[in-house]
Amino acid sequence: MSSDQDHLKETDTEERFEFKKEQRAAVKSDKGLTEEVVRLISEDKDEPEWMLQRRLRALEHYQNMPMPTDWPGQPDLSGLDVEEIVPYIRPDVDKRGGADDWDDLPDDIKDTFDKLGIPEAERNALSGVGAQYESEVVYQNMQEQWEEKGVIFCNMDEAVQEHEDLVREYFMTKCVPPSDNKFAALHGAVWSGGSFVYVPEGVTVQMPVQAYFRMNSEGMGQFEHTLIIAEEGSEVHYIEGCSAPKYSAFNLHSGGVEVFVGEDAHVQYSTVQNWSKNTYNLNTKRAIVEAGGRMEWVSGSMGSKSTMLYPCSILKGRGASANQISIAFAGEGQDIDTGAKVYHNAPNTNSTIESKSISKDGGRTNYRGLVHISEGAVDSSTSVECDALMFDNESTSDTMPYMEINENRVNVAHEATVGKIGDEDVFYLQSRGLDDDDAKQMIVSGFIEPITEELPIEYAVELNRLIELEMEGSLG
C-alpha cells in the first residue's frame, strides 16, 4: 500500500468532509438572482453572446415560474430564499480553467482535495479528474492515451470556448431546457463550472473519469453543469462526488446533468453526494438514449437538509435501456425525496429501477417515480423495486410510484417493502460476537450491497463509511 493510501486510511472520514477553509475569492457576486448578477457571471467568463442570451432567457423563465409547493409529500422548501444565496464565487487561483498539476494550486485549495483523497484516487483508479472549488474548476487532467483517441474531458467553461459548436448544439436545448422546471431555469441562468465529456464512436474509456464538487463558503450556491456525449458504440463511466461543510446559513446546490447516449453506446453515471445538513440539494438530471443504447444511474444521497432528485431517462430508440440503482439516507431533520423517471418512447425498450432507503431519528425518505410507456412502444418492459429500512418508530418512509401505460403489449412489475431492523437479526449477530452498533452496521451494509457493488472499490468503501457516520450522527 502506498504512503498516500496509508495516510488516507488513517484519516478520519468525518475530518475529511467537515473541515472548512477561509474564503479567498477573486470575484464574488451579490446575493440573489438578478440580470446584473447574470451579466457579471457571463462577463467574468468572457462568454460568447449566444451563451449570455441563453442565460437571460433562463432568468426570464425562472422569474415567471412558481416555486413547486403542491407535490404530495414534497420536502418543505419554505426555508429556501434564493435572494439570500451568493450564486457565484470564483476562487483566487493563478490559472483560470483548471491547473493540470496539483502543485500549481494554492496551498489551502490543494489541502482541501488532499483531504478528500482526490489526487490519490486519480493516481490509482481514474482515467481523468476534474475538481471544482466554489463556482469554478481549479484542476483538470486527462490521461494522454484517451486524448490521443479523441476523448475530450474538460470543464464546461473551457468547452464553451474550445468546443463551441458541440456545446451550442447540446447545451440545454434538447435534454434539459430551462423551461422544464424552476430550478432548471435557475441553473440555466447562473450555471458555472462542471464537466464536458465527449467520447468518439467506438471508443471505450476503460477506467472511470471523475469530477469532484466542493462548496466551501457559507451561504453560497453551486450550479455546475455536466454534459456527456457518447457517440455510437462508445462506453464511459463518469463518477461525481460532492461535499460541503456545515454552516448556520443554508447553502443551495442546483446542478444540471445532460447525457446523450448514442446507438449501442453505454454510459454509467455514478454519484456519491455528501452535502451538509444546511444544504438544499435540488438537481435536474436527464439522459436521451438512442437505439440499442444503455444508460445506468448509480447514486447515493445523504447529508442534505432537503433533497429532490429524480434522474430521468428518455428511451428514444428501439432496444434502448435504462437502469437506476439508488440509496438514500435520512437522519434527524432531513427529508430526502429521490426517485426516477423513465419514458419508453420506442419498441423493445426496457428499464429497471432499484431504490434503497434508510431513515433514523425521525428522518424521512421518499421514493417518487414515474414510468411512462408510450403508445406503440410494444414489447417493452419495466421493473420497479423499492425497499425501505427504518431504525425507529419516529422515522418515515414513503413510496409514490406513478405508472402511465399507453400500450397493451408490455411487461410491468412493481414491488415495495418497508421494514425495521429486527431484534432477532441483531441478537443473532450479537451471538456471533458483534456489539449492537456493529450488528446494525452489518445489516445496513448488506441492505445497500446492490448499490456498492456497482461502484469501484474505493468509492464503495467510502459510501459505506459515510453511512456508518450518518448512523452515528457524526456528519454535518
PDB file of C-alpha atoms in Angstrom, residues 121-357:
ATOM      1  CA  ALA A 121      -7.708   8.353  -6.421  1.00  0.00           C
ATOM      2  CA  GLU A 122      -6.506   9.863  -9.701  1.00  0.00           C
ATOM      3  CA  ARG A 123      -3.189   8.059  -9.458  1.00  0.00           C
ATOM      4  CA  ASN A 124      -4.755   4.669  -8.748  1.00  0.00           C
ATOM      5  CA  ALA A 125      -8.173   4.299 -10.345  1.00  0.00           C
ATOM      6  CA  LEU A 126      -9.136   7.009 -12.842  1.00  0.00           C
ATOM      7  CA  SER A 127      -8.685   7.986 -16.474  1.00  0.00           C
ATOM      8  CA  GLY A 128      -9.208  11.660 -15.698  1.00  0.00           C
ATOM      9  CA  VAL A 129     -10.156  14.056 -12.908  1.00  0.00           C
ATOM     10  CA  GLY A 130     -11.809  17.444 -12.618  1.00  0.00           C
ATOM     11  CA  ALA A 131     -12.037  19.293  -9.296  1.00  0.00           C
ATOM     12  CA  GLN A 132     -14.345  22.248  -8.714  1.00  0.00           C
ATOM     13  CA  TYR A 133     -13.995  24.628  -5.761  1.00  0.00           C
ATOM     14  CA  GLU A 134     -16.901  27.024  -5.236  1.00  0.00           C
ATOM     15  CA  SER A 135     -18.002  28.154  -8.726  1.00  0.00           C
ATOM     16  CA  GLU A 136     -15.011  27.189 -10.844  1.00  0.00           C
ATOM     17  CA  VAL A 137     -12.993  24.135 -11.823  1.00  0.00           C
ATOM     18  CA  VAL A 138      -9.493  24.534 -10.362  1.00  0.00           C
ATOM     19  CA  TYR A 139      -7.922  21.281 -11.603  1.00  0.00           C
ATOM     20  CA  GLN A 140      -8.469  19.259 -14.788  1.00  0.00           C
ATOM     21  CA  ASN A 141      -6.468  16.414 -16.246  1.00  0.00           C
ATOM     22  CA  MET A 142      -6.976  13.504 -18.658  1.00  0.00           C
ATOM     23  CA  GLN A 143      -4.637  10.613 -19.371  1.00  0.00           C
ATOM     24  CA  GLU A 144      -2.829  11.125 -22.665  1.00  0.00           C
ATOM     25  CA  GLN A 145      -3.860   7.721 -24.055  1.00  0.00           C
ATOM     26  CA  TRP A 146      -7.528   8.809 -24.123  1.00  0.00           C
ATOM     27  CA  GLU A 147      -6.799  12.240 -25.537  1.00  0.00           C
ATOM     28  CA  GLU A 148      -4.995  10.523 -28.418  1.00  0.00           C
ATOM     29  CA  LYS A 149      -8.209   8.601 -29.177  1.00  0.00           C
ATOM     30  CA  GLY A 150     -10.211  11.805 -29.368  1.00  0.00           C
ATOM     31  CA  VAL A 151     -11.796  11.694 -25.919  1.00  0.00           C
ATOM     32  CA  ILE A 152     -12.485  15.151 -24.500  1.00  0.00           C
ATOM     33  CA  PHE A 153     -12.727  15.695 -20.752  1.00  0.00           C
ATOM     34  CA  CYS A 154     -12.605  19.345 -19.790  1.00  0.00           C
ATOM     35  CA  ASN A 155     -14.523  21.841 -17.716  1.00  0.00           C
ATOM     36  CA  MET A 156     -17.680  23.384 -19.168  1.00  0.00           C
ATOM     37  CA  ASP A 157     -16.275  26.906 -19.242  1.00  0.00           C
ATOM     38  CA  GLU A 158     -13.416  25.710 -21.444  1.00  0.00           C
ATOM     39  CA  ALA A 159     -15.839  23.708 -23.596  1.00  0.00           C
ATOM     40  CA  VAL A 160     -17.869  26.851 -24.348  1.00  0.00           C
ATOM     41  CA  GLN A 161     -14.697  28.429 -25.757  1.00  0.00           C
ATOM     42  CA  GLU A 162     -12.898  25.437 -27.327  1.00  0.00           C
ATOM     43  CA  HIS A 163     -15.805  23.212 -28.444  1.00  0.00           C
ATOM     44  CA  GLU A 164     -18.372  25.881 -29.136  1.00  0.00           C
ATOM     45  CA  ASP A 165     -20.288  24.087 -31.898  1.00  0.00           C
ATOM     46  CA  LEU A 166     -20.944  20.999 -29.783  1.00  0.00           C
ATOM     47  CA  VAL A 167     -21.937  22.995 -26.710  1.00  0.00           C
ATOM     48  CA  ARG A 168     -24.177  25.315 -28.683  1.00  0.00           C
ATOM     49  CA  GLU A 169     -25.991  22.308 -30.182  1.00  0.00           C
ATOM     50  CA  TYR A 170     -26.465  20.279 -26.982  1.00  0.00           C
ATOM     51  CA  PHE A 171     -26.406  22.675 -24.012  1.00  0.00           C
ATOM     52  CA  MET A 172     -29.926  22.931 -22.517  1.00  0.00           C
ATOM     53  CA  THR A 173     -31.613  22.634 -25.933  1.00  0.00           C
ATOM     54  CA  LYS A 174     -32.778  19.021 -26.277  1.00  0.00           C
ATOM     55  CA  CYS A 175     -32.405  17.328 -22.915  1.00  0.00           C
ATOM     56  CA  VAL A 176     -32.969  19.817 -20.054  1.00  0.00           C
ATOM     57  CA  PRO A 177     -34.418  23.082 -21.395  1.00  0.00           C
ATOM     58  CA  PRO A 178     -34.701  25.964 -18.892  1.00  0.00           C
ATOM     59  CA  SER A 179     -38.486  25.825 -19.290  1.00  0.00           C
ATOM     60  CA  ASP A 180     -38.540  22.329 -17.725  1.00  0.00           C
ATOM     61  CA  ASN A 181     -38.846  23.483 -14.106  1.00  0.00           C
ATOM     62  CA  LYS A 182     -37.987  26.427 -11.873  1.00  0.00           C
ATOM     63  CA  PHE A 183     -34.672  25.011 -10.690  1.00  0.00           C
ATOM     64  CA  ALA A 184     -33.613  24.103 -14.235  1.00  0.00           C
ATOM     65  CA  ALA A 185     -34.300  27.743 -15.131  1.00  0.00           C
ATOM     66  CA  LEU A 186     -32.311  28.932 -12.097  1.00  0.00           C
ATOM     67  CA  HIS A 187     -29.471  26.653 -13.147  1.00  0.00           C
ATOM     68  CA  GLY A 188     -29.563  27.874 -16.750  1.00  0.00           C
ATOM     69  CA  ALA A 189     -29.196  31.480 -15.606  1.00  0.00           C
ATOM     70  CA  VAL A 190     -26.261  31.135 -13.218  1.00  0.00           C
ATOM     71  CA  TRP A 191     -24.549  27.820 -14.090  1.00  0.00           C
ATOM     72  CA  SER A 192     -20.793  27.777 -13.569  1.00  0.00           C
ATOM     73  CA  GLY A 193     -18.159  25.082 -13.927  1.00  0.00           C
ATOM     74  CA  GLY A 194     -18.924  21.398 -14.322  1.00  0.00           C
ATOM     75  CA  SER A 195     -17.702  18.819 -16.820  1.00  0.00           C
ATOM     76  CA  PHE A 196     -17.796  18.290 -20.572  1.00  0.00           C
ATOM     77  CA  VAL A 197     -17.201  14.718 -21.746  1.00  0.00           C
ATOM     78  CA  TYR A 198     -17.113  13.658 -25.394  1.00  0.00           C
ATOM     79  CA  VAL A 199     -16.368  10.046 -26.380  1.00  0.00           C
ATOM     80  CA  PRO A 200     -15.925   9.358 -30.125  1.00  0.00           C
ATOM     81  CA  GLU A 201     -17.589   6.495 -31.961  1.00  0.00           C
ATOM     82  CA  GLY A 202     -16.368   3.052 -30.946  1.00  0.00           C
ATOM     83  CA  VAL A 203     -14.077   4.216 -28.117  1.00  0.00           C
ATOM     84  CA  THR A 204     -14.295   2.516 -24.709  1.00  0.00           C
ATOM     85  CA  VAL A 205     -12.770   4.503 -21.827  1.00  0.00           C
ATOM     86  CA  GLN A 206     -11.658   1.613 -19.651  1.00  0.00           C
ATOM     87  CA  MET A 207     -11.243   3.426 -16.325  1.00  0.00           C
ATOM     88  CA  PRO A 208     -13.762   5.942 -14.911  1.00  0.00           C
ATOM     89  CA  VAL A 209     -13.422   9.699 -15.118  1.00  0.00           C
ATOM     90  CA  GLN A 210     -14.354  11.673 -12.033  1.00  0.00           C
ATOM     91  CA  ALA A 211     -15.371  15.188 -11.125  1.00  0.00           C
ATOM     92  CA  TYR A 212     -15.498  16.415  -7.539  1.00  0.00           C
ATOM     93  CA  PHE A 213     -17.507  19.451  -6.463  1.00  0.00           C
ATOM     94  CA  ARG A 214     -16.717  21.173  -3.173  1.00  0.00           C
ATOM     95  CA  MET A 215     -18.675  24.057  -1.650  1.00  0.00           C
ATOM     96  CA  ASN A 216     -16.526  25.780   0.953  1.00  0.00           C
ATOM     97  CA  SER A 217     -18.247  29.122   1.585  1.00  0.00           C
ATOM     98  CA  GLU A 218     -21.249  29.813   3.757  1.00  0.00           C
ATOM     99  CA  GLY A 219     -24.496  30.897   2.078  1.00  0.00           C
ATOM    100  CA  MET A 220     -23.411  30.170  -1.487  1.00  0.00           C
ATOM    101  CA  GLY A 221     -24.981  28.301  -4.358  1.00  0.00           C
ATOM    102  CA  GLN A 222     -23.211  25.826  -6.619  1.00  0.00           C
ATOM    103  CA  PHE A 223     -24.616  25.327 -10.110  1.00  0.00           C
ATOM    104  CA  GLU A 224     -22.213  23.114 -12.065  1.00  0.00           C
ATOM    105  CA  HIS A 225     -23.312  21.723 -15.422  1.00  0.00           C
ATOM    106  CA  THR A 226     -22.316  18.296 -16.735  1.00  0.00           C
ATOM    107  CA  LEU A 227     -22.691  17.493 -20.437  1.00  0.00           C
ATOM    108  CA  ILE A 228     -21.786  13.996 -21.658  1.00  0.00           C
ATOM    109  CA  ILE A 229     -21.935  12.967 -25.317  1.00  0.00           C
ATOM    110  CA  ALA A 230     -21.219   9.293 -26.039  1.00  0.00           C
ATOM    111  CA  GLU A 231     -21.195   8.568 -29.762  1.00  0.00           C
ATOM    112  CA  GLU A 232     -22.300   5.284 -31.367  1.00  0.00           C
ATOM    113  CA  GLY A 233     -20.728   2.176 -29.847  1.00  0.00           C
ATOM    114  CA  SER A 234     -18.738   4.068 -27.223  1.00  0.00           C
ATOM    115  CA  GLU A 235     -18.554   3.488 -23.471  1.00  0.00           C
ATOM    116  CA  VAL A 236     -17.679   5.642 -20.451  1.00  0.00           C
ATOM    117  CA  HIS A 237     -18.182   5.650 -16.678  1.00  0.00           C
ATOM    118  CA  TYR A 238     -18.449   9.088 -15.063  1.00  0.00           C
ATOM    119  CA  ILE A 239     -18.229   9.448 -11.266  1.00  0.00           C
ATOM    120  CA  GLU A 240     -19.405  12.546  -9.427  1.00  0.00           C
ATOM    121  CA  GLY A 241     -18.538  13.331  -5.816  1.00  0.00           C
ATOM    122  CA  CYS A 242     -19.952  16.251  -3.821  1.00  0.00           C
ATOM    123  CA  SER A 243     -19.491  17.628  -0.312  1.00  0.00           C
ATOM    124  CA  ALA A 244     -19.753  20.764   1.818  1.00  0.00           C
ATOM    125  CA  PRO A 245     -19.031  21.658   5.472  1.00  0.00           C
ATOM    126  CA  LYS A 246     -21.857  22.656   7.789  1.00  0.00           C
ATOM    127  CA  TYR A 247     -22.678  26.318   8.457  1.00  0.00           C
ATOM    128  CA  SER A 248     -25.511  28.124  10.226  1.00  0.00           C
ATOM    129  CA  ALA A 249     -26.735  29.707   6.963  1.00  0.00           C
ATOM    130  CA  PHE A 250     -28.166  27.448   4.283  1.00  0.00           C
ATOM    131  CA  ASN A 251     -26.429  26.586   1.012  1.00  0.00           C
ATOM    132  CA  LEU A 252     -28.011  25.604  -2.286  1.00  0.00           C
ATOM    133  CA  HIS A 253     -26.851  23.004  -4.784  1.00  0.00           C
ATOM    134  CA  SER A 254     -28.736  23.012  -8.077  1.00  0.00           C
ATOM    135  CA  GLY A 255     -26.688  21.175 -10.671  1.00  0.00           C
ATOM    136  CA  GLY A 256     -27.708  20.198 -14.164  1.00  0.00           C
ATOM    137  CA  VAL A 257     -26.782  16.980 -15.991  1.00  0.00           C
ATOM    138  CA  GLU A 258     -27.415  16.187 -19.667  1.00  0.00           C
ATOM    139  CA  VAL A 259     -26.350  12.836 -21.124  1.00  0.00           C
ATOM    140  CA  PHE A 260     -26.632  11.830 -24.776  1.00  0.00           C
ATOM    141  CA  VAL A 261     -26.214   8.092 -25.314  1.00  0.00           C
ATOM    142  CA  GLY A 262     -25.669   7.188 -28.979  1.00  0.00           C
ATOM    143  CA  GLU A 263     -26.751   3.985 -30.710  1.00  0.00           C
ATOM    144  CA  ASP A 264     -25.311   0.913 -28.950  1.00  0.00           C
ATOM    145  CA  ALA A 265     -23.361   3.174 -26.571  1.00  0.00           C
ATOM    146  CA  HIS A 266     -23.148   2.686 -22.803  1.00  0.00           C
ATOM    147  CA  VAL A 267     -22.895   5.397 -20.147  1.00  0.00           C
ATOM    148  CA  GLN A 268     -22.765   4.845 -16.399  1.00  0.00           C
ATOM    149  CA  TYR A 269     -23.213   7.925 -14.209  1.00  0.00           C
ATOM    150  CA  SER A 270     -22.346   7.328 -10.544  1.00  0.00           C
ATOM    151  CA  THR A 271     -22.892   9.876  -7.779  1.00  0.00           C
ATOM    152  CA  VAL A 272     -21.901   9.906  -4.125  1.00  0.00           C
ATOM    153  CA  GLN A 273     -23.338  13.084  -2.567  1.00  0.00           C
ATOM    154  CA  ASN A 274     -22.457  14.057   0.991  1.00  0.00           C
ATOM    155  CA  TRP A 275     -23.826  17.555   1.453  1.00  0.00           C
ATOM    156  CA  SER A 276     -24.077  19.104   4.903  1.00  0.00           C
ATOM    157  CA  LYS A 277     -27.403  19.321   6.704  1.00  0.00           C
ATOM    158  CA  ASN A 278     -27.788  23.029   5.895  1.00  0.00           C
ATOM    159  CA  THR A 279     -27.794  22.339   2.132  1.00  0.00           C
ATOM    160  CA  TYR A 280     -30.819  22.213  -0.166  1.00  0.00           C
ATOM    161  CA  ASN A 281     -29.977  19.740  -2.950  1.00  0.00           C
ATOM    162  CA  LEU A 282     -32.245  20.339  -5.970  1.00  0.00           C
ATOM    163  CA  ASN A 283     -30.954  18.909  -9.250  1.00  0.00           C
ATOM    164  CA  THR A 284     -32.150  18.116 -12.751  1.00  0.00           C
ATOM    165  CA  LYS A 285     -30.506  15.089 -14.405  1.00  0.00           C
ATOM    166  CA  ARG A 286     -31.628  13.582 -17.703  1.00  0.00           C
ATOM    167  CA  ALA A 287     -30.417  11.253 -20.454  1.00  0.00           C
ATOM    168  CA  ILE A 288     -31.595  10.689 -24.026  1.00  0.00           C
ATOM    169  CA  VAL A 289     -30.860   7.132 -25.160  1.00  0.00           C
ATOM    170  CA  GLU A 290     -30.779   6.132 -28.827  1.00  0.00           C
ATOM    171  CA  ALA A 291     -31.462   2.671 -30.301  1.00  0.00           C
ATOM    172  CA  GLY A 292     -29.563  -0.089 -28.511  1.00  0.00           C
ATOM    173  CA  GLY A 293     -28.001   2.358 -26.091  1.00  0.00           C
ATOM    174  CA  ARG A 294     -27.773   1.744 -22.361  1.00  0.00           C
ATOM    175  CA  MET A 295     -27.895   4.306 -19.542  1.00  0.00           C
ATOM    176  CA  GLU A 296     -27.092   3.473 -15.931  1.00  0.00           C
ATOM    177  CA  TRP A 297     -27.603   5.780 -12.955  1.00  0.00           C
ATOM    178  CA  VAL A 298     -25.990   4.767  -9.643  1.00  0.00           C
ATOM    179  CA  SER A 299     -26.449   7.232  -6.800  1.00  0.00           C
ATOM    180  CA  GLY A 300     -26.006   7.645  -3.070  1.00  0.00           C
ATOM    181  CA  SER A 301     -27.665  10.686  -1.453  1.00  0.00           C
ATOM    182  CA  MET A 302     -27.174  11.769   2.129  1.00  0.00           C
ATOM    183  CA  GLY A 303     -26.315  14.710   4.330  1.00  0.00           C
ATOM    184  CA  SER A 304     -28.539  17.480   2.910  1.00  0.00           C
ATOM    185  CA  LYS A 305     -31.443  19.174   4.677  1.00  0.00           C
ATOM    186  CA  SER A 306     -33.744  18.510   1.728  1.00  0.00           C
ATOM    187  CA  THR A 307     -33.097  16.638  -1.495  1.00  0.00           C
ATOM    188  CA  MET A 308     -35.282  16.496  -4.607  1.00  0.00           C
ATOM    189  CA  LEU A 309     -33.503  14.314  -7.167  1.00  0.00           C
ATOM    190  CA  TYR A 310     -35.141  12.232  -9.915  1.00  0.00           C
ATOM    191  CA  PRO A 311     -32.736  11.198 -12.713  1.00  0.00           C
ATOM    192  CA  CYS A 312     -34.674  10.776 -15.941  1.00  0.00           C
ATOM    193  CA  SER A 313     -34.042   8.525 -18.950  1.00  0.00           C
ATOM    194  CA  ILE A 314     -35.795   9.044 -22.279  1.00  0.00           C
ATOM    195  CA  LEU A 315     -35.605   5.804 -24.261  1.00  0.00           C
ATOM    196  CA  LYS A 316     -35.830   7.195 -27.747  1.00  0.00           C
ATOM    197  CA  GLY A 317     -34.737   4.300 -29.978  1.00  0.00           C
ATOM    198  CA  ARG A 318     -35.669   0.629 -30.363  1.00  0.00           C
ATOM    199  CA  GLY A 319     -33.900  -1.595 -27.874  1.00  0.00           C
ATOM    200  CA  ALA A 320     -32.710   1.260 -25.643  1.00  0.00           C
ATOM    201  CA  SER A 321     -32.463   0.523 -21.932  1.00  0.00           C
ATOM    202  CA  ALA A 322     -32.050   2.324 -18.609  1.00  0.00           C
ATOM    203  CA  ASN A 323     -31.123   1.039 -15.172  1.00  0.00           C
ATOM    204  CA  GLN A 324     -31.158   3.013 -11.943  1.00  0.00           C
ATOM    205  CA  ILE A 325     -29.881   1.939  -8.555  1.00  0.00           C
ATOM    206  CA  SER A 326     -30.021   4.421  -5.672  1.00  0.00           C
ATOM    207  CA  ILE A 327     -29.569   4.674  -1.927  1.00  0.00           C
ATOM    208  CA  ALA A 328     -30.930   7.495   0.243  1.00  0.00           C
ATOM    209  CA  PHE A 329     -30.223   8.086   3.924  1.00  0.00           C
ATOM    210  CA  ALA A 330     -32.211  10.478   6.138  1.00  0.00           C
ATOM    211  CA  GLY A 331     -31.432  11.295   9.761  1.00  0.00           C
ATOM    212  CA  GLU A 332     -32.840  13.856  12.166  1.00  0.00           C
ATOM    213  CA  GLY A 333     -34.263  16.925  10.391  1.00  0.00           C
ATOM    214  CA  GLN A 334     -33.700  15.521   6.903  1.00  0.00           C
ATOM    215  CA  ASP A 335     -36.192  14.965   4.097  1.00  0.00           C
ATOM    216  CA  ILE A 336     -34.624  13.014   1.228  1.00  0.00           C
ATOM    217  CA  ASP A 337     -37.014  12.793  -1.730  1.00  0.00           C
ATOM    218  CA  THR A 338     -35.468  10.771  -4.554  1.00  0.00           C
ATOM    219  CA  GLY A 339     -36.641   8.583  -7.380  1.00  0.00           C
ATOM    220  CA  ALA A 340     -36.544   8.123 -11.128  1.00  0.00           C
ATOM    221  CA  LYS A 341     -38.344   8.897 -14.347  1.00  0.00           C
ATOM    222  CA  VAL A 342     -38.277   6.704 -17.440  1.00  0.00           C
ATOM    223  CA  TYR A 343     -40.041   7.381 -20.744  1.00  0.00           C
ATOM    224  CA  HIS A 344     -40.381   4.387 -23.061  1.00  0.00           C
ATOM    225  CA  ASN A 345     -40.853   6.065 -26.439  1.00  0.00           C
ATOM    226  CA  ALA A 346     -39.871   3.169 -28.728  1.00  0.00           C
ATOM    227  CA  PRO A 347     -40.482  -0.586 -29.055  1.00  0.00           C
ATOM    228  CA  ASN A 348     -38.423  -3.214 -27.213  1.00  0.00           C
ATOM    229  CA  THR A 349     -37.161  -0.757 -24.609  1.00  0.00           C
ATOM    230  CA  ASN A 350     -36.601  -1.844 -21.035  1.00  0.00           C
ATOM    231  CA  SER A 351     -35.905  -0.266 -17.682  1.00  0.00           C
ATOM    232  CA  THR A 352     -35.174  -1.363 -14.129  1.00  0.00           C
ATOM    233  CA  ILE A 353     -35.321   0.844 -11.051  1.00  0.00           C
ATOM    234  CA  GLU A 354     -33.999  -0.336  -7.681  1.00  0.00           C
ATOM    235  CA  SER A 355     -34.366   2.078  -4.774  1.00  0.00           C
ATOM    236  CA  LYS A 356     -32.998   1.570  -1.271  1.00  0.00           C
ATOM    237  CA  SER A 357     -33.703   3.997   1.578  1.00  0.00           C
TER     238      SER A 357
END
